[in-house]
CSV table of C-alpha atoms and ligand atoms in Angstrom, one decimal:
chain,number,residue,atom,x,y,z
U,1,MET,CA,-96.3,1.0,-94.2
U,2,ASP,CA,-98.5,-1.7,-92.6
U,3,ILE,CA,-98.6,-2.3,-88.9
U,4,ILE,CA,-96.4,-5.4,-88.9
U,5,GLU,CA,-93.7,-3.6,-91.0
U,6,GLU,CA,-93.8,-0.6,-88.7
U,7,ARG,CA,-93.5,-2.9,-85.6
U,8,ASN,CA,-90.6,-4.7,-87.1
U,9,ARG,CA,-88.8,-1.5,-88.0
U,10,GLN,CA,-89.3,-0.3,-84.5
U,11,LEU,CA,-88.0,-3.5,-82.9
U,12,GLU,CA,-84.9,-3.3,-85.0
U,13,ILE,CA,-84.3,0.2,-83.9
U,14,ASP,CA,-85.0,-0.5,-80.2
U,15,ASP,CA,-82.8,-3.6,-80.1
U,16,LYS,CA,-79.8,-1.5,-81.2
U,17,LYS,CA,-80.8,1.3,-78.9
U,18,TYR,CA,-81.4,-0.6,-75.7
U,19,ILE,CA,-79.7,-4.0,-75.7
U,20,TRP,CA,-76.0,-4.6,-74.9
U,21,HIS,CA,-75.5,-8.1,-76.4
U,22,PRO,CA,-73.2,-10.7,-74.7
U,23,PHE,CA,-69.9,-11.6,-76.3
U,24,THR,CA,-70.6,-9.2,-79.1
U,25,GLN,CA,-68.6,-6.3,-80.4
U,26,MET,CA,-71.4,-3.8,-80.4
U,27,LYS,CA,-69.8,-1.4,-82.8
U,28,GLU,CA,-70.1,-4.0,-85.5
U,29,TYR,CA,-73.5,-5.2,-84.3
U,30,LEU,CA,-74.9,-1.7,-84.7
U,31,GLN,CA,-74.0,-1.7,-88.4
U,32,GLU,CA,-75.8,-5.0,-89.2
U,33,LYS,CA,-79.4,-5.9,-89.5
U,34,PRO,CA,-80.4,-7.7,-86.4
U,35,LEU,CA,-82.0,-11.1,-86.5
U,36,ILE,CA,-84.9,-11.0,-84.1
U,37,ILE,CA,-86.6,-14.3,-83.2
U,38,GLU,CA,-90.3,-14.4,-82.7
U,39,GLU,CA,-91.3,-18.0,-82.6
U,40,GLY,CA,-89.9,-21.5,-82.3
U,41,ASN,CA,-91.4,-24.9,-83.1
U,42,GLY,CA,-89.5,-28.2,-83.0
U,43,CYS,CA,-86.0,-27.5,-84.3
U,44,ILE,CA,-87.1,-24.4,-86.3
U,45,LEU,CA,-86.9,-20.8,-85.3
U,46,LYS,CA,-88.9,-18.1,-87.0
U,47,ASP,CA,-87.9,-14.4,-87.2
U,48,ILE,CA,-90.1,-11.4,-87.1
U,49,TYR,CA,-90.5,-11.5,-91.0
U,50,GLY,CA,-91.6,-15.2,-90.9
U,51,ASN,CA,-88.3,-16.5,-92.2
U,52,GLU,CA,-87.5,-20.0,-90.9
U,53,TYR,CA,-84.1,-21.2,-89.7
U,54,ILE,CA,-82.9,-24.6,-88.4
U,55,ASP,CA,-81.7,-24.1,-84.8
U,56,GLY,CA,-78.3,-25.6,-85.4
U,57,ILE,CA,-76.9,-24.9,-81.9
U,58,SER,CA,-80.0,-25.7,-79.9
U,59,SER,CA,-80.3,-22.0,-78.8
U,60,LEU,CA,-76.8,-22.0,-77.4
U,61,TRP,CA,-76.6,-25.7,-76.3
U,62,THR,CA,-79.7,-25.5,-74.1
U,63,ASN,CA,-82.6,-26.8,-76.1
U,64,VAL,CA,-82.9,-30.6,-75.8
U,65,HIS,CA,-86.1,-31.9,-77.4
U,66,GLY,CA,-87.0,-28.9,-79.6
U,67,HIS,CA,-89.1,-25.7,-79.1
U,68,ARG,CA,-92.7,-25.7,-77.9
U,69,ILE,CA,-92.7,-29.3,-76.6
U,70,GLU,CA,-96.2,-29.8,-75.3
U,71,LYS,CA,-95.3,-31.7,-72.2
U,72,LEU,CA,-92.8,-29.0,-71.2
U,73,ASP,CA,-95.1,-26.1,-72.1
U,74,ARG,CA,-97.8,-27.7,-70.0
U,75,ALA,CA,-95.5,-28.3,-67.0
U,76,ILE,CA,-94.9,-24.5,-66.8
U,77,GLU,CA,-98.6,-23.6,-67.3
U,78,LYS,CA,-99.6,-26.0,-64.6
U,79,GLN,CA,-97.1,-24.7,-62.1
U,80,LEU,CA,-98.1,-21.1,-63.0
U,81,LYS,CA,-101.5,-21.8,-61.5
U,82,LYS,CA,-99.9,-22.9,-58.2
U,83,VAL,CA,-97.0,-20.5,-57.5
U,84,SER,CA,-94.2,-19.0,-59.6
U,85,HIS,CA,-91.6,-18.3,-57.0
U,86,SER,CA,-91.0,-18.9,-53.3
U,87,THR,CA,-87.6,-19.3,-51.6
U,88,LEU,CA,-85.4,-22.3,-50.8
U,89,LEU,CA,-83.7,-20.4,-47.9
U,90,GLY,CA,-85.2,-22.3,-45.0
U,91,LEU,CA,-88.4,-23.3,-46.9
U,92,SER,CA,-89.0,-25.8,-49.7
U,93,ASN,CA,-91.4,-26.2,-52.7
U,94,ILE,CA,-92.8,-29.2,-54.5
U,95,PRO,CA,-91.1,-28.9,-57.9
U,96,ALA,CA,-87.7,-28.3,-56.3
U,97,ILE,CA,-88.1,-31.5,-54.3
U,98,ARG,CA,-89.3,-33.6,-57.2
U,99,CYS,CA,-86.7,-32.3,-59.6
U,100,ALA,CA,-83.9,-33.0,-57.1
U,101,LYS,CA,-85.1,-36.5,-56.5
U,102,LYS,CA,-85.1,-37.2,-60.3
U,103,LEU,CA,-81.7,-35.6,-60.7
U,104,ILE,CA,-80.3,-38.0,-58.1
U,105,GLU,CA,-82.0,-40.9,-59.7
U,106,ILE,CA,-80.4,-40.3,-63.1
U,107,THR,CA,-76.9,-39.2,-62.2
U,108,PRO,CA,-74.1,-41.5,-61.0
U,109,GLU,CA,-75.0,-43.4,-57.9
U,110,GLU,CA,-72.7,-41.8,-55.4
U,111,LEU,CA,-74.2,-38.3,-56.0
U,112,THR,CA,-76.9,-37.8,-53.4
U,113,LYS,CA,-77.4,-34.0,-52.9
U,114,VAL,CA,-78.6,-31.2,-55.1
U,115,PHE,CA,-77.7,-27.5,-54.6
U,116,TYR,CA,-79.6,-25.3,-57.0
U,117,SER,CA,-78.6,-22.1,-58.7
U,118,ASP,CA,-79.5,-20.4,-62.0
U,119,SER,CA,-76.6,-20.6,-64.5
U,120,GLY,CA,-73.6,-22.8,-65.4
U,121,SER,CA,-71.2,-20.2,-64.0
U,122,THR,CA,-72.9,-20.1,-60.6
U,123,ALA,CA,-73.0,-24.0,-60.5
U,124,VAL,CA,-69.3,-24.0,-61.0
U,125,GLU,CA,-68.7,-21.1,-58.6
U,126,ILE,CA,-70.7,-23.2,-56.0
U,127,ALA,CA,-68.7,-26.3,-56.7
U,128,LEU,CA,-65.4,-24.4,-56.1
U,129,LYS,CA,-66.6,-22.9,-52.9
U,130,ILE,CA,-68.0,-26.3,-51.6
U,131,ALA,CA,-64.6,-28.0,-52.4
U,132,PHE,CA,-62.6,-25.2,-50.8
U,133,GLN,CA,-64.8,-25.1,-47.7
U,134,TYR,CA,-64.9,-28.9,-47.4
U,135,GLN,CA,-61.1,-29.0,-47.3
U,136,TYR,CA,-61.1,-26.2,-44.7
U,137,GLN,CA,-63.5,-27.7,-42.3
U,138,ALA,CA,-64.3,-31.4,-42.9
U,139,GLU,CA,-62.8,-34.1,-40.8
U,140,ASP,CA,-61.1,-35.7,-43.8
U,141,GLY,CA,-60.4,-32.3,-45.3
U,142,ASP,CA,-57.0,-30.6,-45.3
U,143,PRO,CA,-57.0,-26.8,-44.7
U,144,GLY,CA,-53.7,-26.6,-46.5
U,145,ARG,CA,-55.4,-27.5,-49.8
U,146,LYS,CA,-56.4,-24.2,-51.2
U,147,LYS,CA,-55.6,-24.4,-54.9
U,148,PHE,CA,-57.5,-25.7,-57.9
U,149,ILE,CA,-56.1,-27.4,-60.9
U,150,SER,CA,-57.9,-27.1,-64.3
U,151,ILE,CA,-57.2,-27.9,-67.9
U,152,ILE,CA,-55.8,-25.6,-70.5
U,153,ASN,CA,-58.6,-24.6,-73.0
U,154,ALA,CA,-61.2,-25.2,-70.3
U,155,TYR,CA,-64.3,-23.0,-70.1
U,156,HIS,CA,-66.4,-23.0,-66.9
U,157,GLY,CA,-68.3,-19.7,-67.1
U,158,ASP,CA,-67.9,-16.0,-66.9
U,159,THR,CA,-68.0,-15.1,-63.2
U,160,ILE,CA,-64.7,-14.4,-61.5
U,161,GLY,CA,-64.3,-17.8,-59.8
U,162,SER,CA,-65.3,-19.8,-62.9
U,163,VAL,CA,-63.0,-17.6,-65.1
U,164,SER,CA,-60.1,-18.3,-62.7
U,165,VAL,CA,-60.3,-22.0,-63.5
U,166,GLY,CA,-60.8,-21.3,-67.2
U,167,GLY,CA,-58.1,-21.7,-69.7
U,168,ILE,CA,-59.1,-19.7,-72.8
U,169,ASP,CA,-56.8,-16.7,-73.1
U,170,LEU,CA,-59.2,-14.7,-75.2
U,171,PHE,CA,-61.8,-14.6,-72.5
U,172,HIS,CA,-59.4,-14.4,-69.5
U,173,ALA,CA,-56.5,-12.2,-70.3
U,174,THR,CA,-58.2,-8.9,-69.6
U,175,TYR,CA,-59.3,-10.0,-66.1
U,176,LYS,CA,-56.0,-11.6,-65.1
U,177,ALA,CA,-55.4,-9.2,-62.2
U,178,LEU,CA,-58.8,-10.0,-60.7
U,179,LEU,CA,-58.5,-13.8,-60.8
U,180,PHE,CA,-57.2,-16.2,-58.3
U,181,ASN,CA,-54.2,-18.4,-59.3
U,182,SER,CA,-55.0,-21.9,-60.4
U,183,LEU,CA,-52.7,-24.6,-61.7
U,184,LYS,CA,-53.1,-25.6,-65.3
U,185,SER,CA,-52.5,-28.9,-67.0
U,186,GLN,CA,-52.1,-29.9,-70.6
U,187,SER,CA,-55.2,-29.9,-72.8
U,188,PRO,CA,-55.9,-33.1,-74.6
U,189,TYR,CA,-56.3,-31.2,-77.9
U,190,CYS,CA,-55.0,-33.9,-80.1
U,191,TYR,CA,-55.1,-32.0,-83.4
U,192,ARG,CA,-52.7,-29.4,-82.0
U,193,CYS,CA,-51.0,-31.4,-79.3
U,194,ALA,CA,-48.8,-29.1,-77.3
U,195,LEU,CA,-46.5,-32.0,-76.6
U,196,GLY,CA,-46.1,-32.7,-80.4
U,197,ARG,CA,-47.4,-36.2,-79.9
U,198,SER,CA,-50.2,-38.2,-81.6
U,199,TYR,CA,-52.8,-40.6,-80.2
U,200,PRO,CA,-52.6,-43.5,-79.5
U,201,GLU,CA,-48.7,-43.8,-79.7
U,202,CYS,CA,-48.5,-40.9,-77.2
U,203,ASP,CA,-49.9,-43.3,-74.5
U,204,LEU,CA,-51.7,-40.2,-73.1
U,205,GLU,CA,-48.5,-38.2,-72.4
U,206,CYS,CA,-50.8,-35.2,-71.4
U,207,LEU,CA,-52.0,-37.3,-68.4
U,208,LYS,CA,-48.5,-38.0,-67.3
U,209,GLN,CA,-47.7,-34.3,-67.5
U,210,THR,CA,-50.8,-33.6,-65.4
U,211,GLU,CA,-49.6,-36.0,-62.8
U,212,GLU,CA,-46.3,-34.2,-62.7
U,213,VAL,CA,-48.1,-30.9,-62.0
U,214,ILE,CA,-50.2,-32.5,-59.3
U,215,ASN,CA,-47.2,-34.3,-57.8
U,216,ALA,CA,-45.3,-31.0,-57.4
U,217,HIS,CA,-48.3,-29.5,-55.5
U,218,SER,CA,-49.9,-32.6,-54.1
U,219,HIS,CA,-50.7,-31.2,-50.7
U,220,GLU,CA,-52.0,-27.8,-51.9
U,221,ILE,CA,-54.7,-28.9,-54.3
U,222,ALA,CA,-58.3,-28.8,-53.1
U,223,ALA,CA,-60.0,-29.9,-56.3
U,224,LEU,CA,-59.6,-30.6,-60.0
U,225,VAL,CA,-62.2,-29.2,-62.5
U,226,ILE,CA,-62.8,-30.7,-65.8
U,227,GLU,CA,-65.3,-30.7,-68.7
U,228,PRO,CA,-65.7,-34.5,-69.1
U,229,LEU,CA,-65.1,-35.9,-72.6
U,230,VAL,CA,-65.4,-32.6,-74.6
U,231,GLN,CA,-63.9,-29.2,-74.0
U,232,GLY,CA,-66.9,-27.3,-75.4
U,233,ALA,CA,-66.3,-23.6,-75.7
U,234,ALA,CA,-62.6,-24.1,-76.8
U,235,GLY,CA,-64.0,-25.5,-80.0
U,236,ILE,CA,-65.5,-29.0,-79.3
U,237,LEU,CA,-62.2,-30.5,-78.4
U,238,VAL,CA,-62.9,-34.2,-78.0
U,239,GLN,CA,-60.8,-36.1,-75.5
U,240,PRO,CA,-59.1,-39.4,-76.4
U,241,PRO,CA,-60.5,-42.5,-74.8
U,242,GLY,CA,-59.2,-43.2,-71.3
U,243,TYR,CA,-58.3,-39.6,-70.6
U,244,LEU,CA,-61.3,-39.0,-68.3
U,245,LYS,CA,-60.8,-42.2,-66.4
U,246,GLY,CA,-57.1,-41.3,-66.0
U,247,ILE,CA,-58.1,-38.0,-64.5
U,248,ARG,CA,-60.4,-39.8,-62.0
U,249,GLU,CA,-57.5,-42.1,-61.0
U,250,LEU,CA,-55.2,-39.2,-60.5
U,251,CYS,CA,-57.8,-37.5,-58.2
U,252,ASN,CA,-58.1,-40.8,-56.2
U,253,LYS,CA,-54.4,-41.3,-56.0
U,254,TYR,CA,-53.7,-37.7,-54.7
U,255,ASN,CA,-56.9,-37.4,-52.7
U,256,ILE,CA,-58.2,-34.5,-54.8
U,257,ILE,CA,-61.9,-33.6,-55.1
U,258,MET,CA,-63.0,-34.2,-58.7
U,259,ILE,CA,-65.5,-31.6,-60.1
U,260,ALA,CA,-67.1,-32.7,-63.4
U,261,ASP,CA,-68.5,-29.7,-65.2
U,262,GLU,CA,-71.3,-31.3,-67.3
U,263,VAL,CA,-73.0,-28.0,-68.1
U,264,ALA,CA,-72.4,-28.4,-71.8
U,265,VAL,CA,-72.1,-32.2,-72.2
U,266,GLY,CA,-74.9,-33.3,-69.8
U,267,PHE,CA,-78.4,-34.3,-70.9
U,268,GLY,CA,-77.6,-36.5,-73.8
U,269,LYS,CA,-75.3,-34.5,-75.9
U,270,THR,CA,-72.5,-37.0,-76.0
U,271,GLY,CA,-74.9,-39.9,-76.7
U,272,LYS,CA,-75.3,-40.9,-73.0
U,273,MET,CA,-77.3,-39.0,-70.5
U,274,PHE,CA,-74.1,-37.8,-68.8
U,275,ALA,CA,-70.6,-37.8,-70.3
U,276,CYS,CA,-69.0,-39.3,-67.2
U,277,GLU,CA,-71.0,-42.5,-67.9
U,278,HIS,CA,-68.9,-43.2,-71.0
U,279,GLU,CA,-65.9,-44.0,-68.8
U,280,ASP,CA,-67.7,-45.2,-65.7
U,281,VAL,CA,-66.5,-42.2,-63.8
U,282,THR,CA,-68.2,-40.8,-60.7
U,283,PRO,CA,-67.1,-37.3,-59.8
U,284,ASP,CA,-67.3,-36.0,-56.2
U,285,ILE,CA,-69.1,-32.9,-57.5
U,286,MET,CA,-71.1,-32.5,-60.7
U,287,THR,CA,-72.3,-29.3,-62.2
U,288,LEU,CA,-75.4,-29.1,-64.5
U,289,ALA,CA,-77.1,-26.3,-66.4
U,290,LYS,CA,-77.9,-25.6,-70.1
U,291,GLY,CA,-79.9,-28.7,-71.0
U,292,ILE,CA,-81.3,-29.2,-67.4
U,293,SER,CA,-84.5,-27.3,-68.1
U,294,GLY,CA,-84.9,-28.5,-71.7
U,295,GLY,CA,-83.7,-25.1,-72.8
U,296,TYR,CA,-86.8,-23.4,-71.3
U,297,LEU,CA,-85.8,-21.4,-68.1
U,298,PRO,CA,-82.5,-20.6,-66.3
U,299,LEU,CA,-81.7,-23.4,-63.9
U,300,ALA,CA,-78.5,-25.0,-62.7
U,301,ALA,CA,-77.5,-27.6,-60.1
U,302,THR,CA,-74.4,-28.6,-58.3
U,303,LEU,CA,-74.6,-32.2,-57.1
U,304,THR,CA,-72.4,-33.7,-54.4
U,305,THR,CA,-71.7,-37.0,-52.7
U,306,LYS,CA,-72.8,-37.8,-49.2
U,307,LYS,CA,-69.2,-37.5,-48.1
U,308,ILE,CA,-68.9,-33.9,-49.3
U,309,PHE,CA,-72.3,-33.0,-47.9
U,310,ASP,CA,-71.5,-34.5,-44.4
U,311,GLY,CA,-68.4,-32.2,-44.2
U,312,PHE,CA,-70.9,-29.3,-43.8
U,313,LEU,CA,-72.8,-30.7,-40.9
U,314,GLY,CA,-72.3,-29.3,-37.4
U,315,ARG,CA,-73.8,-27.2,-34.7
U,316,HIS,CA,-74.9,-23.7,-35.7
U,317,GLU,CA,-72.1,-22.0,-33.8
U,318,GLU,CA,-69.4,-24.1,-35.6
U,319,PHE,CA,-70.2,-22.1,-38.8
U,320,LYS,CA,-69.9,-25.1,-41.0
U,321,THR,CA,-73.0,-24.0,-42.9
U,322,PHE,CA,-72.6,-23.4,-46.7
U,323,PHE,CA,-73.1,-19.7,-46.8
U,324,HIS,CA,-74.3,-19.3,-50.3
U,325,GLY,CA,-77.6,-19.0,-52.1
U,326,HIS,CA,-79.0,-17.0,-55.0
U,327,THR,CA,-82.4,-15.4,-54.8
U,328,TYR,CA,-84.0,-17.6,-57.4
U,329,THR,CA,-82.5,-20.8,-56.1
U,330,GLY,CA,-84.9,-23.7,-56.7
U,331,ASN,CA,-87.4,-21.6,-58.6
U,332,PRO,CA,-90.6,-23.6,-58.9
U,333,LEU,CA,-91.3,-22.9,-62.6
U,334,ALA,CA,-87.8,-23.8,-63.6
U,335,CYS,CA,-87.8,-27.0,-61.5
U,336,ALA,CA,-91.2,-28.0,-62.9
U,337,VAL,CA,-90.0,-27.8,-66.5
U,338,SER,CA,-86.8,-29.5,-65.6
U,339,LEU,CA,-88.7,-32.4,-64.1
U,340,ALA,CA,-90.8,-32.6,-67.2
U,341,ASN,CA,-87.7,-32.5,-69.3
U,342,MET,CA,-86.2,-35.6,-67.5
U,343,GLU,CA,-89.6,-37.4,-67.7
U,344,PHE,CA,-89.7,-36.7,-71.5
U,345,PHE,CA,-86.3,-38.4,-71.8
U,346,GLU,CA,-87.7,-41.5,-70.2
U,347,GLU,CA,-91.1,-41.6,-71.8
U,348,ASN,CA,-89.8,-41.1,-75.3
U,349,LYS,CA,-86.6,-43.2,-74.9
U,350,VAL,CA,-84.6,-40.2,-76.2
U,351,ILE,CA,-81.2,-41.6,-75.4
U,352,GLU,CA,-82.0,-45.1,-76.8
U,353,LYS,CA,-83.2,-43.5,-80.0
U,354,LEU,CA,-80.2,-41.2,-80.4
U,355,GLY,CA,-77.8,-43.8,-82.0
U,356,PRO,CA,-79.2,-43.6,-85.5
U,357,LYS,CA,-79.2,-39.7,-85.4
U,358,ILE,CA,-75.6,-39.6,-84.3
U,359,LYS,CA,-74.7,-42.1,-87.1
U,360,ARG,CA,-76.5,-40.0,-89.7
U,361,LEU,CA,-74.6,-36.9,-88.5
U,362,THR,CA,-71.3,-38.9,-88.7
U,363,GLU,CA,-72.1,-39.9,-92.3
U,364,ASN,CA,-73.0,-36.4,-93.2
U,365,LEU,CA,-69.8,-35.1,-91.8
U,366,GLU,CA,-67.8,-37.0,-94.5
U,367,GLN,CA,-68.6,-34.3,-97.0
U,368,PHE,CA,-66.6,-31.8,-95.0
U,369,ARG,CA,-63.3,-33.7,-95.0
U,370,PRO,CA,-62.3,-33.1,-98.6
U,371,LEU,CA,-62.7,-29.3,-98.3
U,372,ASP,CA,-59.4,-27.5,-98.7
U,373,HIS,CA,-59.8,-25.4,-95.6
U,374,VAL,CA,-61.2,-28.0,-93.2
U,375,GLY,CA,-58.4,-28.9,-90.8
U,376,GLU,CA,-60.3,-31.3,-88.6
U,377,VAL,CA,-63.8,-32.5,-88.1
U,378,ARG,CA,-64.5,-33.5,-84.5
U,379,GLN,CA,-67.7,-35.2,-83.2
U,380,ARG,CA,-68.8,-36.7,-80.0
U,381,GLY,CA,-72.5,-37.6,-80.0
U,382,ILE,CA,-74.5,-34.7,-81.3
U,383,MET,CA,-71.6,-32.2,-80.6
U,384,VAL,CA,-69.6,-31.2,-83.7
U,385,GLY,CA,-66.6,-28.9,-84.3
U,386,ILE,CA,-65.3,-28.2,-87.7
U,387,GLU,CA,-62.0,-26.4,-87.5
U,388,LEU,CA,-61.1,-24.2,-90.4
U,389,VAL,CA,-57.5,-23.5,-91.3
U,390,ALA,CA,-55.8,-21.3,-93.8
U,391,ASP,CA,-53.5,-24.1,-94.7
U,392,ARG,CA,-54.2,-27.8,-94.2
U,393,ASP,CA,-50.7,-29.1,-94.3
U,394,SER,CA,-49.2,-26.7,-91.8
U,395,LYS,CA,-52.5,-26.3,-89.8
U,396,GLU,CA,-51.9,-22.6,-90.0
U,397,SER,CA,-54.9,-20.7,-88.7
U,398,TYR,CA,-56.6,-17.8,-90.5
U,399,PRO,CA,-55.6,-14.4,-89.3
U,400,THR,CA,-58.1,-13.1,-86.7
U,401,GLU,CA,-59.2,-10.2,-89.0
U,402,ALA,CA,-60.3,-12.7,-91.7
U,403,ARG,CA,-63.3,-13.5,-89.3
U,404,ILE,CA,-63.7,-16.7,-91.2
U,405,GLY,CA,-66.0,-18.4,-88.6
U,406,ASN,CA,-68.2,-15.4,-88.5
U,407,ARG,CA,-68.5,-15.2,-92.3
U,408,VAL,CA,-69.5,-18.8,-92.6
U,409,VAL,CA,-72.2,-18.3,-89.9
U,410,MET,CA,-73.6,-15.3,-91.8
U,411,GLU,CA,-73.7,-17.2,-95.0
U,412,ALA,CA,-75.5,-20.1,-93.3
U,413,ARG,CA,-78.0,-17.6,-92.0
U,414,LYS,CA,-78.9,-16.5,-95.5
U,415,GLN,CA,-79.6,-20.1,-96.3
U,416,GLY,CA,-81.9,-20.7,-93.3
U,417,LEU,CA,-79.6,-22.0,-90.6
U,418,ILE,CA,-78.6,-20.5,-87.2
U,419,ILE,CA,-75.2,-21.5,-86.0
U,420,ARG,CA,-72.4,-19.8,-84.1
U,421,PRO,CA,-68.7,-20.1,-84.4
U,422,LEU,CA,-66.0,-20.5,-81.7
U,423,GLY,CA,-63.2,-18.6,-83.3
U,424,ASP,CA,-62.4,-20.6,-86.5
U,425,VAL,CA,-64.4,-23.6,-85.4
U,426,ILE,CA,-67.9,-24.0,-86.8
U,427,VAL,CA,-70.0,-25.6,-84.1
U,428,LEU,CA,-73.1,-27.8,-84.8
U,429,MET,CA,-75.1,-28.9,-81.8
U,430,PRO,CA,-78.7,-29.5,-82.8
U,431,PRO,CA,-81.4,-30.4,-80.3
U,432,LEU,CA,-81.6,-34.2,-79.7
U,433,GLY,CA,-85.1,-34.0,-81.1
U,434,ILE,CA,-83.8,-33.1,-84.6
U,435,SER,CA,-85.1,-35.3,-87.5
U,436,MET,CA,-83.0,-37.2,-90.0
U,437,ASP,CA,-84.0,-34.8,-92.8
U,438,GLU,CA,-83.1,-31.8,-90.7
U,439,ILE,CA,-79.7,-33.3,-89.9
U,440,ASP,CA,-79.1,-33.6,-93.7
U,441,SER,CA,-80.1,-30.0,-94.3
U,442,LEU,CA,-78.1,-28.7,-91.3
U,443,CYS,CA,-74.9,-30.4,-92.7
U,444,GLU,CA,-75.6,-29.5,-96.4
U,445,ILE,CA,-76.1,-25.8,-95.6
U,446,THR,CA,-73.0,-25.7,-93.3
U,447,CYS,CA,-70.9,-27.4,-95.9
U,448,ASP,CA,-72.1,-25.1,-98.7
U,449,SER,CA,-71.5,-22.1,-96.5
U,450,ILE,CA,-67.9,-23.2,-95.7
U,451,ARG,CA,-67.3,-23.8,-99.4
U,452,THR,CA,-68.7,-20.5,-100.5
U,453,VAL,CA,-66.7,-18.5,-97.9
U,454,THR,CA,-63.4,-20.3,-98.1
U,455,ASP,CA,-63.4,-20.4,-101.9
U,456,ILE,CA,-63.3,-16.6,-102.1
U,457,ALA,CA,-61.1,-16.2,-99.0
R,501,PLP,C1,-71.8,-22.7,-70.8
R,501,PLP,C2,-70.9,-23.3,-69.8
R,501,PLP,C3,-70.8,-22.8,-68.5
R,501,PLP,C4,-71.4,-21.5,-68.1
R,501,PLP,O1,-72.8,-21.6,-68.1
R,501,PLP,P1,-73.7,-20.2,-68.1
R,501,PLP,O2,-75.1,-20.7,-67.9
R,501,PLP,O3,-73.4,-19.5,-69.4
R,501,PLP,O4,-73.2,-19.4,-67.0
R,501,PLP,C5,-70.0,-23.5,-67.6
R,501,PLP,N1,-69.3,-24.6,-68.0
R,501,PLP,C6,-69.4,-25.1,-69.2
R,501,PLP,C7,-68.7,-26.4,-69.5
R,501,PLP,C8,-70.2,-24.5,-70.2
R,501,PLP,O5,-70.2,-25.0,-71.4
């Protein structure tokens, strides 16, 4: 056995021996051959054997321009020669300042302050605590407002607070006793409308139902949390036009703080830099993570308006301070690469050039529609969800044990594509930097994998 073979064998053993993988049934994982990535370049990932794969989900929705982007690599190398970490608790650092300034420049105008953290979950957790504390202590706050309202099928992260405002039973049921109560409103999941209606004749009945819930609790609600435009982790559920704007109007009418969780949709994935821009919506609080660092390092941000920020100002002994801060808050390396990421967008006109890629993706998606087991194909920008069903007419789902999504993903892997399912929904979310040819291959392999798996199912 040569040295490389021996190294690879050992890595496979040690992966199974030492790592507990997230969202993974380890009993099954231990029986499979692990896929271990060694390198990335552009939209291609390479495993330890040198096999190449298209990164069809941008390394879990984070990678924006591709891997090994020179400008981003260099930003980290340059910062490494200055300092890798220092704290934002009472001090500051250069990349954190520059990155915050840039974030404020590119997000909706009323957002003026940046609170850093290190994951989407913490960004949401912070947003919830800020909203709660604002109501408690600010002059225009209302201490009676202690509840949150969120949307069924929402996903906002895995920490207890962010799970409490989540709405995916599979992830949440086990922890129910640990969670705080939050109000839930109808999900705009048009393919399986809980109200049995269809768009546009429904006239957004789901919004009206949301208003009823709000109305019944109008003086108890501190904030509403929403994933603007697309509920991502629920299976790329694309909201009908006008829905997000309607939510903003409800928040205005009932004096509720609006938290837009742009962790998944931010940084170009919907075709604009931020999803809220599509409907001219400005939230009171916005959460960002995933694409914020170009997919390089863990970084997140919670942005607020001046009005929210001002609610925390006071004399030391008034205890209006926001008592929150993670150790790696505002990490210089992460902030340096995030700034480079945002500059890359501008210098390369990434958003402006996205139109033709989104169109190419749309054209490619046509090949999925005739397949017998494709119930719906959803797309917003570069985000795609292909919902597989056992029966197209009745929309009946596959039984869980069929593991249909997982089987499609494994088939795609054999053909050189890395994707990941959300239940029975096959998700495609390539880096914005993907080429036209790679879009074609991504769709071709996915389509072929679905056909192969569902034909024998
Ligand atoms: C992924 C995600 C989160 C959680 O982010 P982590 O970095 O995994 O903690 C929160 N909200 C949305 C909308 C997400 O897609």
